[in-house]
Amino acid sequence: MLKSLLIANRGEIAVRIIRAARELGIRTIQAHSAADTSSLAVRMADEAINIGPPHAAKSYLNIAAIIDAAKQSGADAIHPGYGFLAENAAFADAVEAAGMIFVGPSGDAIRIMGDKVSARIAAEKAGVPVVPGSGGRIEDLSEAAKVAECIGFPIMIKAAAGGGGRGIRIANTEAEFEQFLPQAQAEAQAAFGDGGLYIEKVIAKARHIEVQILGDGERAIHCFERECSLQRRRQKLWEEAPSPVLPENIRTKLCASAVALAEAVHYRGAGTIEYLYDDATHEFYFIEMNTRIQVEHPVTEFITGLDLMREMILIAGGARLRHSQKDIARKGHAIEVRINAEDPAKNFMPFPGVVCGLQVPGGPGTRFDTMLYDGYQVPPFYDSLLGKLIVWDDTRGNAINRLKRALRELEIGGLKTTKPLHLLLAEDEEVLEGKFHTRWLEPWLEANAARLER
Ligand code: ADP
Ligand code: ADP
Ligand code: MG
């Protein structure tokens, strides 16, 4: 069992990690940048250490500074949260080399499953269907053009190291493909430090459905699926469980394939296997694995009653999985909406500022995970996520009613947020019927621009 944990992240997820650690009696040390000195996580943690200037490259991405801070504070483990160094195999290795525990899978597991090309290969080996595409990384243009021709346009050019919806381009023709390839390579090199690319067929009107996994290195279990099809620029805005469209026999197959893949790579910790699902043909295709806790994990916590953060910390401390598959049951319906500091009426322009008149929703089946407090200055340097509103109820319809009620209770003064967008979505006929896919929201935003301005 761990005694002390350094948190190498910020925002709402740092607060979430501190809460789970405290319930386990683990001492918490918050590593923070100079811009986060007055953050809620710093206030809540038992200890706090400044690891560098606001710019993430000098603080939250600074491996040497984080390891130093952990040693200095006597931490026996480091939790990376999501984003930043969470899927950085070199970081996981460095933590272990320094004699501490990385709360996540081994560096080798991250190298296999965190790289999107080698993960595709691992999925195929485990018998999991993947999106038709290149067998490996694209090495030369003429060979890639042949593969593209064979798959058929439109195709997606994706960065092997991509994440957060970045590093993806669509080519509609061979000419576009030849034009985009070098650009995509340069961009991936600049954004992720790895110019590796691969190609995939575009699955039209696909739905994004992912499976939550817990593994202890030997055995893995699934905690059912989440559907995250309501996206803008390939970033999730609304996530729910169960999927409103997945038939039970397909759910069983999908979840079993995720367990098979996790066990094939001896996965340890919490992870998510993402798929695209075509609800006309009932086909599903592996797209990637996130080898970390995900933003939308509370949705699964609501329907299963598990505390995923606690489980991942216990596993990192050396525990075996405490549950067998038959212990994991689901009940009711949960929905999460992301409240970002962005103005949906102005093309989601970032809107940092000082929070005032904060009113957090409460009541039955209502959870608001946030780092906000009155007087908090949202720094302009990082992700715009302010909080996640998660609701649970017995049916999807009731959960949506509860979501609307809780959204109306939520007040965040001083900033523009995505709350008005979610209120409109919760009233939308197609959303109520679950009739959407990953390319549904963007045209909807154009069609509803005037309503968002009001
Ligand atoms: P989730 O998969 O948990 O839904 P997101 O895709 O929204 O998460 O990403 C969560 C955060 O992590 C975002 O801030 C995103 O920009 C960041 N992120 C995810 N993957 C990467 C990556 N490969 N490189 C850099 N940042 C990433
Ligand atoms: P990231 O690492 O940025 O999360 P993903 O591979 O998970 O990248 O893809 C992000 C989103 O892009 C998916 O949720 C989906 O909306 C879209 N997408 C990815 N691959 C495809 C594809 N082959 N066809 C259609 N849409 C795709
Ligand atoms: Mg993804």
Short mmCIF file of N, CA, C and O and ligand atoms in Angstrom, two decimals, residues 87 116 120 131-132 155-156 158-168 170 192 198-210 228-229 231 233-236 274-276 285-290 292 294 437-439, ligand 2:
data_model
loop_
_atom_site.label_atom_id
_atom_site.label_comp_id
_atom_site.label_asym_id
_atom_site.label_seq_id
_atom_site.Cartn_x
_atom_site.Cartn_y
_atom_site.Cartn_z
N GLU A 87 0.89 9.66 -20.74
CA GLU A 87 1.14 8.57 -21.69
C GLU A 87 2.56 8.66 -22.23
O GLU A 87 2.82 8.31 -23.37
N LYS A 116 -0.13 4.73 -31.44
CA LYS A 116 -1.36 4.28 -32.08
C LYS A 116 -1.13 3.24 -33.17
O LYS A 116 -2.01 2.43 -33.45
N ARG A 120 -2.53 -0.67 -32.90
CA ARG A 120 -3.34 -1.30 -33.96
C ARG A 120 -2.86 -2.73 -34.24
O ARG A 120 -3.66 -3.65 -34.41
N VAL A 131 -9.83 -0.41 -37.84
CA VAL A 131 -10.27 0.31 -39.03
C VAL A 131 -9.30 -0.06 -40.16
O VAL A 131 -8.09 -0.05 -39.97
N PRO A 132 -9.81 -0.38 -41.36
CA PRO A 132 -8.90 -0.67 -42.47
C PRO A 132 -7.91 0.48 -42.66
O PRO A 132 -8.31 1.64 -42.62
N ILE A 155 -9.77 9.33 -46.79
CA ILE A 155 -8.99 8.63 -45.78
C ILE A 155 -8.50 9.62 -44.72
O ILE A 155 -8.45 10.82 -44.95
N MET A 156 -8.15 9.06 -43.58
CA MET A 156 -7.62 9.88 -42.49
C MET A 156 -6.13 9.69 -42.39
O MET A 156 -5.65 8.55 -42.40
N LYS A 158 -3.31 10.09 -39.74
CA LYS A 158 -3.26 10.27 -38.28
C LYS A 158 -1.83 10.18 -37.76
O LYS A 158 -1.03 9.41 -38.29
N ALA A 159 -1.55 10.94 -36.71
CA ALA A 159 -0.23 10.91 -36.09
C ALA A 159 -0.17 9.75 -35.10
O ALA A 159 -1.09 9.57 -34.29
N ALA A 160 0.89 8.95 -35.19
CA ALA A 160 1.05 7.79 -34.29
C ALA A 160 1.04 8.23 -32.83
O ALA A 160 0.56 7.51 -31.95
N ALA A 161 1.54 9.43 -32.56
CA ALA A 161 1.63 9.92 -31.19
C ALA A 161 0.52 10.92 -30.85
O ALA A 161 0.55 11.55 -29.81
N GLY A 162 -0.47 11.04 -31.73
CA GLY A 162 -1.51 12.06 -31.56
C GLY A 162 -2.38 11.82 -30.34
O GLY A 162 -2.38 10.74 -29.76
N GLY A 163 -3.12 12.85 -29.96
CA GLY A 163 -4.04 12.73 -28.82
C GLY A 163 -4.80 14.02 -28.67
O GLY A 163 -4.46 15.03 -29.29
N GLY A 164 -5.88 13.98 -27.86
CA GLY A 164 -6.67 15.18 -27.61
C GLY A 164 -7.30 15.73 -28.88
O GLY A 164 -7.58 16.92 -28.97
N GLY A 165 -7.54 14.84 -29.87
CA GLY A 165 -8.20 15.25 -31.11
C GLY A 165 -7.25 15.93 -32.10
O GLY A 165 -7.65 16.33 -33.18
N ARG A 166 -5.98 16.05 -31.73
CA ARG A 166 -5.03 16.73 -32.62
C ARG A 166 -4.22 15.72 -33.42
O ARG A 166 -4.09 14.57 -33.05
N GLY A 167 -3.68 16.19 -34.56
CA GLY A 167 -2.84 15.32 -35.37
C GLY A 167 -3.64 14.44 -36.32
O GLY A 167 -3.21 13.36 -36.68
N ILE A 168 -4.83 14.90 -36.73
CA ILE A 168 -5.66 14.13 -37.66
C ILE A 168 -6.07 15.03 -38.84
O ILE A 168 -6.45 16.19 -38.64
N ILE A 170 -8.12 14.86 -42.90
CA ILE A 170 -8.87 14.05 -43.85
C ILE A 170 -8.46 14.43 -45.28
O ILE A 170 -8.43 15.61 -45.62
N PHE A 192 4.13 16.61 -31.21
CA PHE A 192 4.29 15.43 -30.35
C PHE A 192 5.74 14.95 -30.28
O PHE A 192 6.03 13.94 -29.64
N TYR A 198 0.14 7.32 -39.88
CA TYR A 198 -0.49 6.14 -40.45
C TYR A 198 -1.80 6.57 -41.08
O TYR A 198 -2.24 7.72 -40.90
N ILE A 199 -2.40 5.69 -41.86
CA ILE A 199 -3.67 6.09 -42.49
C ILE A 199 -4.78 5.10 -42.17
O ILE A 199 -4.54 3.91 -41.91
N GLU A 200 -5.99 5.62 -42.14
CA GLU A 200 -7.19 4.84 -41.84
C GLU A 200 -8.31 5.26 -42.76
O GLU A 200 -8.40 6.43 -43.14
N LYS A 201 -9.17 4.33 -43.07
CA LYS A 201 -10.39 4.65 -43.80
C LYS A 201 -11.25 5.54 -42.91
O LYS A 201 -11.28 5.34 -41.69
N VAL A 202 -11.96 6.49 -43.51
CA VAL A 202 -12.91 7.28 -42.73
C VAL A 202 -14.19 6.46 -42.57
O VAL A 202 -14.79 6.03 -43.56
N ILE A 203 -14.58 6.21 -41.34
CA ILE A 203 -15.84 5.51 -41.10
C ILE A 203 -16.92 6.58 -40.98
O ILE A 203 -16.96 7.33 -40.01
N ALA A 204 -17.78 6.64 -41.99
CA ALA A 204 -18.79 7.71 -42.03
C ALA A 204 -19.87 7.45 -40.98
O ALA A 204 -20.22 6.31 -40.72
N LYS A 205 -20.37 8.52 -40.38
CA LYS A 205 -21.45 8.43 -39.39
C LYS A 205 -21.17 7.42 -38.28
O LYS A 205 -22.07 6.73 -37.80
N ALA A 206 -19.89 7.34 -37.91
CA ALA A 206 -19.54 6.41 -36.84
C ALA A 206 -19.92 7.00 -35.50
O ALA A 206 -20.02 8.21 -35.34
N ARG A 207 -20.11 6.11 -34.55
CA ARG A 207 -20.30 6.55 -33.17
C ARG A 207 -19.05 6.18 -32.39
O ARG A 207 -18.42 5.17 -32.68
N HIS A 208 -18.68 7.05 -31.44
CA HIS A 208 -17.50 6.75 -30.60
C HIS A 208 -17.97 6.01 -29.36
O HIS A 208 -18.71 6.56 -28.54
N ILE A 209 -17.56 4.75 -29.26
CA ILE A 209 -17.91 3.96 -28.07
C ILE A 209 -16.62 3.37 -27.51
O ILE A 209 -15.80 2.84 -28.26
N GLU A 210 -16.43 3.50 -26.21
CA GLU A 210 -15.17 3.05 -25.59
C GLU A 210 -15.47 2.15 -24.40
O GLU A 210 -16.54 2.24 -23.81
N CYS A 228 -19.28 8.52 -26.50
CA CYS A 228 -18.77 9.91 -26.52
C CYS A 228 -18.83 10.45 -27.94
O CYS A 228 -17.83 10.94 -28.48
N SER A 229 -19.99 10.37 -28.58
CA SER A 229 -20.08 10.77 -29.98
C SER A 229 -20.29 12.27 -30.16
O SER A 229 -20.08 12.78 -31.26
N GLN A 231 -19.02 15.44 -30.24
CA GLN A 231 -17.66 15.97 -30.28
C GLN A 231 -17.59 17.21 -31.15
O GLN A 231 -18.35 17.37 -32.10
N ARG A 233 -14.39 19.24 -33.15
CA ARG A 233 -12.98 19.09 -33.51
C ARG A 233 -12.38 17.83 -32.89
O ARG A 233 -11.30 17.85 -32.32
N ARG A 234 -13.15 16.75 -32.92
CA ARG A 234 -12.72 15.44 -32.40
C ARG A 234 -12.45 15.44 -30.91
O ARG A 234 -11.75 14.59 -30.38
N GLN A 235 -13.00 16.45 -30.21
CA GLN A 235 -12.90 16.47 -28.76
C GLN A 235 -14.27 16.27 -28.16
O GLN A 235 -15.25 16.88 -28.58
N LYS A 236 -14.32 15.42 -27.15
CA LYS A 236 -15.59 15.06 -26.54
C LYS A 236 -16.15 16.21 -25.72
O LYS A 236 -15.40 16.88 -25.02
N GLU A 274 -10.76 2.46 -27.15
CA GLU A 274 -11.73 3.25 -27.93
C GLU A 274 -12.04 2.56 -29.26
O GLU A 274 -11.14 2.02 -29.92
N TYR A 275 -13.31 2.64 -29.65
CA TYR A 275 -13.77 2.03 -30.89
C TYR A 275 -14.64 3.01 -31.66
O TYR A 275 -15.23 3.92 -31.07
N LEU A 276 -14.76 2.77 -32.95
CA LEU A 276 -15.82 3.40 -33.73
C LEU A 276 -16.86 2.32 -33.98
O LEU A 276 -16.52 1.16 -34.22
N TYR A 285 -14.85 -1.13 -34.65
CA TYR A 285 -13.44 -1.10 -35.04
C TYR A 285 -12.62 -0.42 -33.95
O TYR A 285 -12.94 0.70 -33.56
N PHE A 286 -11.56 -1.08 -33.52
CA PHE A 286 -10.63 -0.47 -32.57
C PHE A 286 -10.00 0.78 -33.19
O PHE A 286 -9.60 0.76 -34.35
N ILE A 287 -9.92 1.89 -32.42
CA ILE A 287 -9.12 3.04 -32.91
C ILE A 287 -7.89 3.32 -32.06
O ILE A 287 -6.83 3.60 -32.60
N GLU A 288 -8.02 3.27 -30.74
CA GLU A 288 -6.82 3.50 -29.93
C GLU A 288 -7.07 3.10 -28.50
O GLU A 288 -8.20 2.85 -28.09
N MET A 289 -5.98 3.04 -27.73
CA MET A 289 -6.12 2.83 -26.30
C MET A 289 -5.56 4.04 -25.57
O MET A 289 -4.50 4.56 -25.93
N ASN A 290 -6.27 4.50 -24.53
CA ASN A 290 -5.74 5.53 -23.65
C ASN A 290 -5.24 4.84 -22.40
O ASN A 290 -6.03 4.25 -21.66
N ARG A 292 -4.42 5.39 -19.40
CA ARG A 292 -4.49 6.33 -18.26
C ARG A 292 -5.94 6.44 -17.81
O ARG A 292 -6.83 5.86 -18.44
N GLN A 294 -9.35 8.44 -17.71
CA GLN A 294 -9.92 9.38 -18.68
C GLN A 294 -10.75 10.46 -18.02
O GLN A 294 -11.27 10.28 -16.91
N HIS A 437 -23.91 11.01 -34.23
CA HIS A 437 -22.65 10.33 -34.53
C HIS A 437 -21.56 11.37 -34.35
O HIS A 437 -21.86 12.52 -33.99
N THR A 438 -20.30 10.99 -34.63
CA THR A 438 -19.19 11.90 -34.28
C THR A 438 -19.15 13.17 -35.13
O THR A 438 -18.48 14.12 -34.76
N ARG A 439 -19.84 13.17 -36.28
CA ARG A 439 -19.84 14.38 -37.12
C ARG A 439 -21.18 15.09 -37.05
O ARG A 439 -21.50 15.92 -37.89
P1 ADP B 2 -7.20 11.03 -30.29
O1 ADP B 2 -5.96 10.27 -29.92
O2 ADP B 2 -6.93 12.42 -30.70
O3 ADP B 2 -8.26 10.87 -29.26
P2 ADP B 2 -8.66 9.10 -31.93
O4 ADP B 2 -7.98 8.14 -32.83
O5 ADP B 2 -9.20 8.57 -30.65
O6 ADP B 2 -7.68 10.31 -31.63
O7 ADP B 2 -9.81 9.82 -32.74
C1 ADP B 2 -10.47 10.95 -32.22
C2 ADP B 2 -11.81 11.10 -32.90
O8 ADP B 2 -11.63 11.28 -34.32
C3 ADP B 2 -12.74 9.89 -32.79
O9 ADP B 2 -13.50 9.91 -31.59
C4 ADP B 2 -13.61 10.09 -34.02
O10 ADP B 2 -14.59 11.06 -33.82
C5 ADP B 2 -12.63 10.60 -35.04
N1 ADP B 2 -12.02 9.50 -35.82
C6 ADP B 2 -10.83 8.90 -35.58
N2 ADP B 2 -10.56 7.95 -36.50
C7 ADP B 2 -11.60 7.94 -37.35
C8 ADP B 2 -11.93 7.18 -38.54
N3 ADP B 2 -11.10 6.25 -39.02
N4 ADP B 2 -13.10 7.45 -39.18
C9 ADP B 2 -13.94 8.41 -38.70
N5 ADP B 2 -13.68 9.15 -37.61
C10 ADP B 2 -12.54 8.94 -36.93
#
